[in-house]
GROMACS .gro file of C-alpha atoms in nm:
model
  320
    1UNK     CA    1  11.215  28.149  -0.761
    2UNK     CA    2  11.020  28.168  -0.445
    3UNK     CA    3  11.154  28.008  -0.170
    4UNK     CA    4  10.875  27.846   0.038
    5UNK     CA    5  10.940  27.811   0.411
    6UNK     CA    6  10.793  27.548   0.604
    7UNK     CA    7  10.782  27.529   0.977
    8UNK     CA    8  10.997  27.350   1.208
    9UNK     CA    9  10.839  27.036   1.370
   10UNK     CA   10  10.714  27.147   1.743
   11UNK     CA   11  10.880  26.901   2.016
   12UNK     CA   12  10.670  26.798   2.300
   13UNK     CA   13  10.817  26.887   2.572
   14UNK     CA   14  10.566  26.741   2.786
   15UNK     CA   15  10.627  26.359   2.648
   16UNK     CA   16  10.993  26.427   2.744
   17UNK     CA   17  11.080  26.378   3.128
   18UNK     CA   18  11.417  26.521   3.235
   19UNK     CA   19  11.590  26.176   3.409
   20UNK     CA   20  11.730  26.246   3.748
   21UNK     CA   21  12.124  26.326   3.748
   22UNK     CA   22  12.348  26.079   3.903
   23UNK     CA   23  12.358  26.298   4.236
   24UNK     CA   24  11.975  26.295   4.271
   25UNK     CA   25  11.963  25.914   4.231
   26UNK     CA   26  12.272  25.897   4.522
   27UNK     CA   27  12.009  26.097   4.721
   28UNK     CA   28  11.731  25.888   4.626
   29UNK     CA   29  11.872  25.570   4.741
   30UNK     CA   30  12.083  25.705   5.026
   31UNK     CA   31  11.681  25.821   5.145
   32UNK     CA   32  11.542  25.484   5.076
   33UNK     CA   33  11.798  25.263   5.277
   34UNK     CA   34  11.780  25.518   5.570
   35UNK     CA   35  11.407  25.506   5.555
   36UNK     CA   36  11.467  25.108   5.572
   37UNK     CA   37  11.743  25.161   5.865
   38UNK     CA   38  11.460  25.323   6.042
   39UNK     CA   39  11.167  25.066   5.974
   40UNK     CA   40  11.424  24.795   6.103
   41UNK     CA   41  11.471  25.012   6.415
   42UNK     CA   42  11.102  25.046   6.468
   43UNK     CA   43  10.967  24.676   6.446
   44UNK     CA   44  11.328  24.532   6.600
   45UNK     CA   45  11.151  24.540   7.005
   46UNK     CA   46  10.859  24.357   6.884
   47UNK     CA   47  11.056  24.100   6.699
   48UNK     CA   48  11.310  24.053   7.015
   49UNK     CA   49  11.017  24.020   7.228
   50UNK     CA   50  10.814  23.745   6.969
   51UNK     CA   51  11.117  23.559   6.966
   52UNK     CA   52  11.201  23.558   7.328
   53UNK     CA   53  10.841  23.471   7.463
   54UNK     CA   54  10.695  23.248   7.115
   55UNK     CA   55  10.938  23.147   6.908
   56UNK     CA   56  11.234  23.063   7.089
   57UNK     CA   57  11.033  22.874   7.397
   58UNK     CA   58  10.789  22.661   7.113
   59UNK     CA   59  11.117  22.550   6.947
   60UNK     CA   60  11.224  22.460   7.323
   61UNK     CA   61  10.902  22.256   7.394
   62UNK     CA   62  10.925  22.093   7.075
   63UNK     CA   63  11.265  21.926   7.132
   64UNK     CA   64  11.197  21.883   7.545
   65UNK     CA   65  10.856  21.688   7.383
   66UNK     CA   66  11.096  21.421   7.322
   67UNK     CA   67  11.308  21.420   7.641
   68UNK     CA   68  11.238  21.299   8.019
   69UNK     CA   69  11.384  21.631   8.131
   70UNK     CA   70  11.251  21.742   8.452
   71UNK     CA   71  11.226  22.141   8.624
   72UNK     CA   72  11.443  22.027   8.876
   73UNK     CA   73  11.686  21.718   8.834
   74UNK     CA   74  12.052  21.663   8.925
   75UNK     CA   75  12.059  21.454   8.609
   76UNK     CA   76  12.059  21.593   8.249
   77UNK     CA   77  11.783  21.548   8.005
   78UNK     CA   78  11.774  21.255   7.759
   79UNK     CA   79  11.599  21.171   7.414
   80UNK     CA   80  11.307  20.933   7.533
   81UNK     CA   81  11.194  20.926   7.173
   82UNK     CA   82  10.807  20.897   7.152
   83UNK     CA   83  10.755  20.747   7.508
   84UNK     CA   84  10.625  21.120   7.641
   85UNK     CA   85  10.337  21.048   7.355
   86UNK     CA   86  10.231  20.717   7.428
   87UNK     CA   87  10.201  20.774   7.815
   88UNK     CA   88  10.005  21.110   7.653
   89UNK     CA   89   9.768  20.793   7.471
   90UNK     CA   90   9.687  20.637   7.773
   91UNK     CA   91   9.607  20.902   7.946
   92UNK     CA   92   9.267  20.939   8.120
   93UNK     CA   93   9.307  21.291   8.274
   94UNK     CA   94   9.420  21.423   7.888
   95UNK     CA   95   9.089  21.311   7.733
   96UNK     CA   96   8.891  21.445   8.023
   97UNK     CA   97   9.065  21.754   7.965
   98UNK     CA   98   8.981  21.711   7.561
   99UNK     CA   99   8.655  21.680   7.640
  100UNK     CA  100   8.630  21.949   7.880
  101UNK     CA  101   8.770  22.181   7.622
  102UNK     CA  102   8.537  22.048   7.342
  103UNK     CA  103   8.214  22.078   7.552
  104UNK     CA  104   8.353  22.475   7.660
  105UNK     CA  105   8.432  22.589   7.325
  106UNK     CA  106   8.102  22.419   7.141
  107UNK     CA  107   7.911  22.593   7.425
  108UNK     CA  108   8.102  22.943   7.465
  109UNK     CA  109   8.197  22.979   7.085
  110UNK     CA  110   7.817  23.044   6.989
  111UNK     CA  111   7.643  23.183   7.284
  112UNK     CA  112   7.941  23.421   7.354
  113UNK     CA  113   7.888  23.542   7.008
  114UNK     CA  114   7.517  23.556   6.988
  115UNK     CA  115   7.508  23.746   7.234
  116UNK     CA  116   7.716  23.982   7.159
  117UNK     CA  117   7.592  24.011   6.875
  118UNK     CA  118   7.229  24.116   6.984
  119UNK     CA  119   7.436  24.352   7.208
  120UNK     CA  120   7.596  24.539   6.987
  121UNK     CA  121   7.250  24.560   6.767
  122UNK     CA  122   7.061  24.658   7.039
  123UNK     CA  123   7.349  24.973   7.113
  124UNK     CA  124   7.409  25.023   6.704
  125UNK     CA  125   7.113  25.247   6.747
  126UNK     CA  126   7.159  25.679   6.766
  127UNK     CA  127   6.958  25.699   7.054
  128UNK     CA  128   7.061  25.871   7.410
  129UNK     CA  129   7.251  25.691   7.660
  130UNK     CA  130   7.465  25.436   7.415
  131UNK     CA  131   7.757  25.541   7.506
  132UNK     CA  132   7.691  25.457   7.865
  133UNK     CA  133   7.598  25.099   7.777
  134UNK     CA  134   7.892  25.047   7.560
  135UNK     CA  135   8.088  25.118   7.877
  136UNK     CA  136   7.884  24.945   8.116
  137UNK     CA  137   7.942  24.625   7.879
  138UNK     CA  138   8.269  24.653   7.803
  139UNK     CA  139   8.386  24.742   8.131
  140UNK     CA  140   8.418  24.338   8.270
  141UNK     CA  141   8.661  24.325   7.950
  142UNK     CA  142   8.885  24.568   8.163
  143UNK     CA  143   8.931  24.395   8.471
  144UNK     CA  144   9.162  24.129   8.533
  145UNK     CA  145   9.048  23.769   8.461
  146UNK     CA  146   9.190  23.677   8.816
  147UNK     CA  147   8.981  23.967   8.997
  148UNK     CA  148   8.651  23.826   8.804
  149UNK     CA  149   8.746  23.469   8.901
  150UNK     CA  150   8.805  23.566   9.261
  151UNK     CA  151   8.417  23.772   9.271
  152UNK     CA  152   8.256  23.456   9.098
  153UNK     CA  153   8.419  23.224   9.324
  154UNK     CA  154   8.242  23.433   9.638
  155UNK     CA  155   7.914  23.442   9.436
  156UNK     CA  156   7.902  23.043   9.397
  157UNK     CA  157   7.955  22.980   9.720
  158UNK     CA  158   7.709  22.748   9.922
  159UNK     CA  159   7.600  23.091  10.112
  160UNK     CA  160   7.683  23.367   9.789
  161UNK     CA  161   7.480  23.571   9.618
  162UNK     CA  162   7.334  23.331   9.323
  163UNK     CA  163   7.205  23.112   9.602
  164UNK     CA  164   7.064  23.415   9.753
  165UNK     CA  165   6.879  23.555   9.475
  166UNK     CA  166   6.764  23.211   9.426
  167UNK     CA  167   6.668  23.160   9.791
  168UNK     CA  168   6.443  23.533   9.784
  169UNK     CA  169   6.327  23.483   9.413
  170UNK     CA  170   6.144  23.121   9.487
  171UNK     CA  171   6.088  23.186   9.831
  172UNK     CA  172   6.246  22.897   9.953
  173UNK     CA  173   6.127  22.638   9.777
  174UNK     CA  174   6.468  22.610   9.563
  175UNK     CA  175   6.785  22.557   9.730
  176UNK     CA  176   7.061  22.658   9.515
  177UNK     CA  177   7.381  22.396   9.425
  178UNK     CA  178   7.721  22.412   9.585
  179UNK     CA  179   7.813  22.537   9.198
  180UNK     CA  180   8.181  22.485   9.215
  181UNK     CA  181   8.185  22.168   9.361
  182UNK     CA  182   7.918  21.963   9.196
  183UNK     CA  183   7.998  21.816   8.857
  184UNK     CA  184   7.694  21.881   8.751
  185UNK     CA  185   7.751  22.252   8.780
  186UNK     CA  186   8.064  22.332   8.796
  187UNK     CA  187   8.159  22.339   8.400
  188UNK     CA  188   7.806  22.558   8.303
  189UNK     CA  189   7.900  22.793   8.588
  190UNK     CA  190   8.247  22.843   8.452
  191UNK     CA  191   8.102  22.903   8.120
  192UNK     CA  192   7.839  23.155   8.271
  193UNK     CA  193   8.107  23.338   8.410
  194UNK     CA  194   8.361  23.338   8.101
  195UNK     CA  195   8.080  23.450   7.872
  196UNK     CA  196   8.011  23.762   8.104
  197UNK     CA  197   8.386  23.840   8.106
  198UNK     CA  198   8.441  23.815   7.755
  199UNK     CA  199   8.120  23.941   7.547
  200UNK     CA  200   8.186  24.305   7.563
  201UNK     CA  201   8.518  24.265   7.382
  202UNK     CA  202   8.282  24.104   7.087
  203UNK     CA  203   8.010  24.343   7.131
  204UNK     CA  204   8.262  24.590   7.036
  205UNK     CA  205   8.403  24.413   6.715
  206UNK     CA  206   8.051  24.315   6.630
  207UNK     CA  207   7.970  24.719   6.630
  208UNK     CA  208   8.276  24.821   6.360
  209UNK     CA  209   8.143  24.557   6.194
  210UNK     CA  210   7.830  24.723   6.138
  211UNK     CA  211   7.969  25.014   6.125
  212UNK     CA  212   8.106  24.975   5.798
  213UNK     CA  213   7.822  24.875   5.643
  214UNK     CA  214   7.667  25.156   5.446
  215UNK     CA  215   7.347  25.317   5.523
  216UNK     CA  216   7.235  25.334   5.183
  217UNK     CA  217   7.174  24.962   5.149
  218UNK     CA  218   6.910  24.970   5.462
  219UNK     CA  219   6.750  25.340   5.325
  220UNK     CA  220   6.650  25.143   4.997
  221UNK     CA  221   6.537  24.855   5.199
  222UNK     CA  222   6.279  25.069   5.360
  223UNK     CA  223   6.178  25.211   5.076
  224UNK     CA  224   6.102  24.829   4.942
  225UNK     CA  225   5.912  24.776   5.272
  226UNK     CA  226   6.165  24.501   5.395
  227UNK     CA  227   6.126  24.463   5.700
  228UNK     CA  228   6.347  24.393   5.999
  229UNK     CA  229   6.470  24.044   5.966
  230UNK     CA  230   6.480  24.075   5.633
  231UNK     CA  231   6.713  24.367   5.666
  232UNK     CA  232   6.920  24.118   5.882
  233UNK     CA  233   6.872  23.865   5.677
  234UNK     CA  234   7.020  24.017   5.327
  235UNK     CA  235   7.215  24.290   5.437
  236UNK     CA  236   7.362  24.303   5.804
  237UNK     CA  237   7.480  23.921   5.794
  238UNK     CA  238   7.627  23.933   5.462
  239UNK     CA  239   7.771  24.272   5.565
  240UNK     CA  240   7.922  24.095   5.846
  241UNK     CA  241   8.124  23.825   5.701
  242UNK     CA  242   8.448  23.909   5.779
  243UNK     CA  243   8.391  24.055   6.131
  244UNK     CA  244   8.218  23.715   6.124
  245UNK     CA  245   8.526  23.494   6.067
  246UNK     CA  246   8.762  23.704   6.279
  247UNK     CA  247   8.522  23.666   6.572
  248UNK     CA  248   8.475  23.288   6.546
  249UNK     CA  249   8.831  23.244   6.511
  250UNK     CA  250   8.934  23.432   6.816
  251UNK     CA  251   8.656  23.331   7.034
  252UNK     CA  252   8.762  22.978   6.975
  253UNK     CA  253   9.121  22.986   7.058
  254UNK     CA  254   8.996  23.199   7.389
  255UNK     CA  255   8.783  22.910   7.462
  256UNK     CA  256   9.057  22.593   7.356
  257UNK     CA  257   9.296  22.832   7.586
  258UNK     CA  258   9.076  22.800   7.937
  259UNK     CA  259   9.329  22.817   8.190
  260UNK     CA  260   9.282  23.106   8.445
  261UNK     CA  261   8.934  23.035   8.565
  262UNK     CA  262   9.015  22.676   8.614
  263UNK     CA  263   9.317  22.800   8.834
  264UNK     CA  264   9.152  23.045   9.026
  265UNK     CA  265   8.819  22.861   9.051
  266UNK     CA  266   8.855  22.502   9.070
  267UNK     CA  267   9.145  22.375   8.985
  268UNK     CA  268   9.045  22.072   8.793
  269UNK     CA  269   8.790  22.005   9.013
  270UNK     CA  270   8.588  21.824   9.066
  271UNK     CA  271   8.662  21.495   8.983
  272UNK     CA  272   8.828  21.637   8.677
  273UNK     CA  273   8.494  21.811   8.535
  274UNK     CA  274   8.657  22.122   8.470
  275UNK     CA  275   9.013  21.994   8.369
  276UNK     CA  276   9.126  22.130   8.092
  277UNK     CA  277   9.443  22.055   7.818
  278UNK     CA  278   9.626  22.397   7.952
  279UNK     CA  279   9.565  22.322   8.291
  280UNK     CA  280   9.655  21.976   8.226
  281UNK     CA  281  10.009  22.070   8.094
  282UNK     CA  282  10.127  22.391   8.363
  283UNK     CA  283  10.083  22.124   8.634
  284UNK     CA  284  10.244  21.841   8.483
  285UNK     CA  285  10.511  22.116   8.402
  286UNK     CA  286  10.523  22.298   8.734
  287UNK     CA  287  10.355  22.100   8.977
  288UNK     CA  288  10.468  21.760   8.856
  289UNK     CA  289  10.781  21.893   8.729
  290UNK     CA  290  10.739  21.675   8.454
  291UNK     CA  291  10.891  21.921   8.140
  292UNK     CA  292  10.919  21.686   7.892
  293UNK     CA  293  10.570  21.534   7.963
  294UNK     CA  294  10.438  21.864   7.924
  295UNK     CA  295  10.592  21.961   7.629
  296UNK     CA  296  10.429  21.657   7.493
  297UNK     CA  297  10.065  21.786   7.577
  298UNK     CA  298  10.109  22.140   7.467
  299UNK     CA  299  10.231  22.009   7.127
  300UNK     CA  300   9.957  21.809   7.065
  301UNK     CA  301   9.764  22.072   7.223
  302UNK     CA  302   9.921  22.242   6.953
  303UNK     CA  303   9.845  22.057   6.638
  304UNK     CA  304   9.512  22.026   6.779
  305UNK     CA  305   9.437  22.378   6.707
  306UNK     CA  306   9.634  22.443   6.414
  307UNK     CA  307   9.359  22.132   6.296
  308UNK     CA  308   9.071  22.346   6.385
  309UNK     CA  309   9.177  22.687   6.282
  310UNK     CA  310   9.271  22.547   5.966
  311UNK     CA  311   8.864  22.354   5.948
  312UNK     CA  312   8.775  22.698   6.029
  313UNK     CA  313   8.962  22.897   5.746
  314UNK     CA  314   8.829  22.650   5.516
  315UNK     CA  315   8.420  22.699   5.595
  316UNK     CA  316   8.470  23.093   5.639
  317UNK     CA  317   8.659  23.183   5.311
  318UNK     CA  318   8.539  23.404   5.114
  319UNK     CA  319   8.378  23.140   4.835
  320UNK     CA  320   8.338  23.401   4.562
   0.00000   0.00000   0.00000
């Protein structure tokens, strides 16, 4: 009788994974919590420092908001309730410095970027000498916002250089303003000056922006014959629509936030035409001494912007 053999099943090895000993998961774990010990260590500075300058001082102003405590008094703070808020309602200075705000930022907010914009078009290009106008525009981002507010503040003078130009360009038939001190003039020239400061800062976030968009999209538009504002039109400005949102965001808080220029420059002046809500609430804190009063304005100041960041985040999601 013949015996027939048959083969013994081949195991697959490969389907099988050997499963780590005991020891190897100690080490495992033992890596992953000393990996998390270190990430702790790393971000712990930047957390001390968030909480010692944002956190920890908004909760303050929150609960001095409802207080009549004072920088300096001999007498303790005590809960006013809502009285800091309704001397905040009938306040004529706070709405001039709303409006002041409102009139920067709808001003500043588009030019500043428009501009920039065109800038960083204009320097987008591989030709010679970019590199030198990328550093000629962004260097006013570089220097102090008190140094530029101190060289404007000589240029608007009666006898500074605008008036000069002016004086030599028209021969002198035009007389230029006292800038600074006419309320006519006084809140365009601060906006002249803070779009100079801060458009190279955009220029450069406008440029990664394009950057990233690739050069394959505009090769086939040339090869459809589009032509240049048509390439704008269908595949920079689409291209741009998240460099868009973070730019209108940021330029808008910059502008809501006016407070050094107004310092250095004017300080309110005048006749309030340059007040602004900042302003408004470091010298009710400081000069005034007023803490609790100022606490009030900064956190409506507060809600204020949360309100428009959050407009914002609504019209510049992404709708698909």
């Amino acid at each position: 009788m013949t015996t027939i053999e048959r083969p013994a099943p081949s195991a697959d090895t490969s389907a099988v994974e050997p499963r780590p000993s005991s020891s190897r998961r100690i080490a495992l774990t033992r890596h992953g919590k000393k990996e998390e010990r270190r990430a702790i260590v790393m971000i712990a500075p930047a957390v001390i420092l968030l909480a010692l300058f944002i956190f920890i001082p908004a909760i303050l102003a929150f609960g001095l908001a409802f207080t009549n405590a004072r920088l300096i008094s001999p007498y303790p703070a005590t809960f006013v309730g809502l009285d800091n808020f309704i001397r905040l309602a009938s306040d004529p200075t706070f709405f001039r410095a709303l409006i002041n705000v409102a009139y920067f930022a709808v001003v500043v907010v588009p030019l500043q970027a428009g501009v920039a914009l065109v800038m960083a078009l204009l320097i987008n290009k591989q030709v010679r000498g970019t590199t030198f106008f990328r550093t000629v525009y962004f260097l006013p981002v570089v220097t102090s916002m008190v140094v530029v507010s101190l060289l404007w503040l000589f240029m608007y003078r009666q006898d500074g250089l605008i008036n000069i130009i002016i004086d030599r360009v028209t021969f002198g038939l035009i007389q230029g303003p006292d800038w600074l001190n006419d309320t006519a003039t006084s809140m365009p020239a601060i906006i002249l000056m803070s779009v100079w400061q801060g458009v190279g800062f955009h220029m450069i976030v406008w440029l990664s922006g394009l950057q990233t968009i690739p050069a394959d999209l505009y090769e086939a538009a040339d090869l459809d014959g589009a032509s240049g504002w048509q390439r704008f039109r269908y595949i920079t400005w689409p291209g741009l629509s998240a460099t868009r949102s973070l730019i209108l965001v940021t330029i808008t808080i910059q502008a809501l936030s006016l407070f050094t220029q107004i310092s250095v420059m004017t300080q309110g002046g005048p006749l309030d035409s340059t007040t602004t809500v900042v302003y408004e609430a470091v010298r009710a804190g400081f000069a005034q001494q007023e803490t609790g009063y100022a606490s009030a304005i900064s956190l409506v100041f507060f809600v204020i912007v949360l309100l428009i960041s959050v407009v914002q985040r609504f019209l510049t999601r992404d709708k698909d």
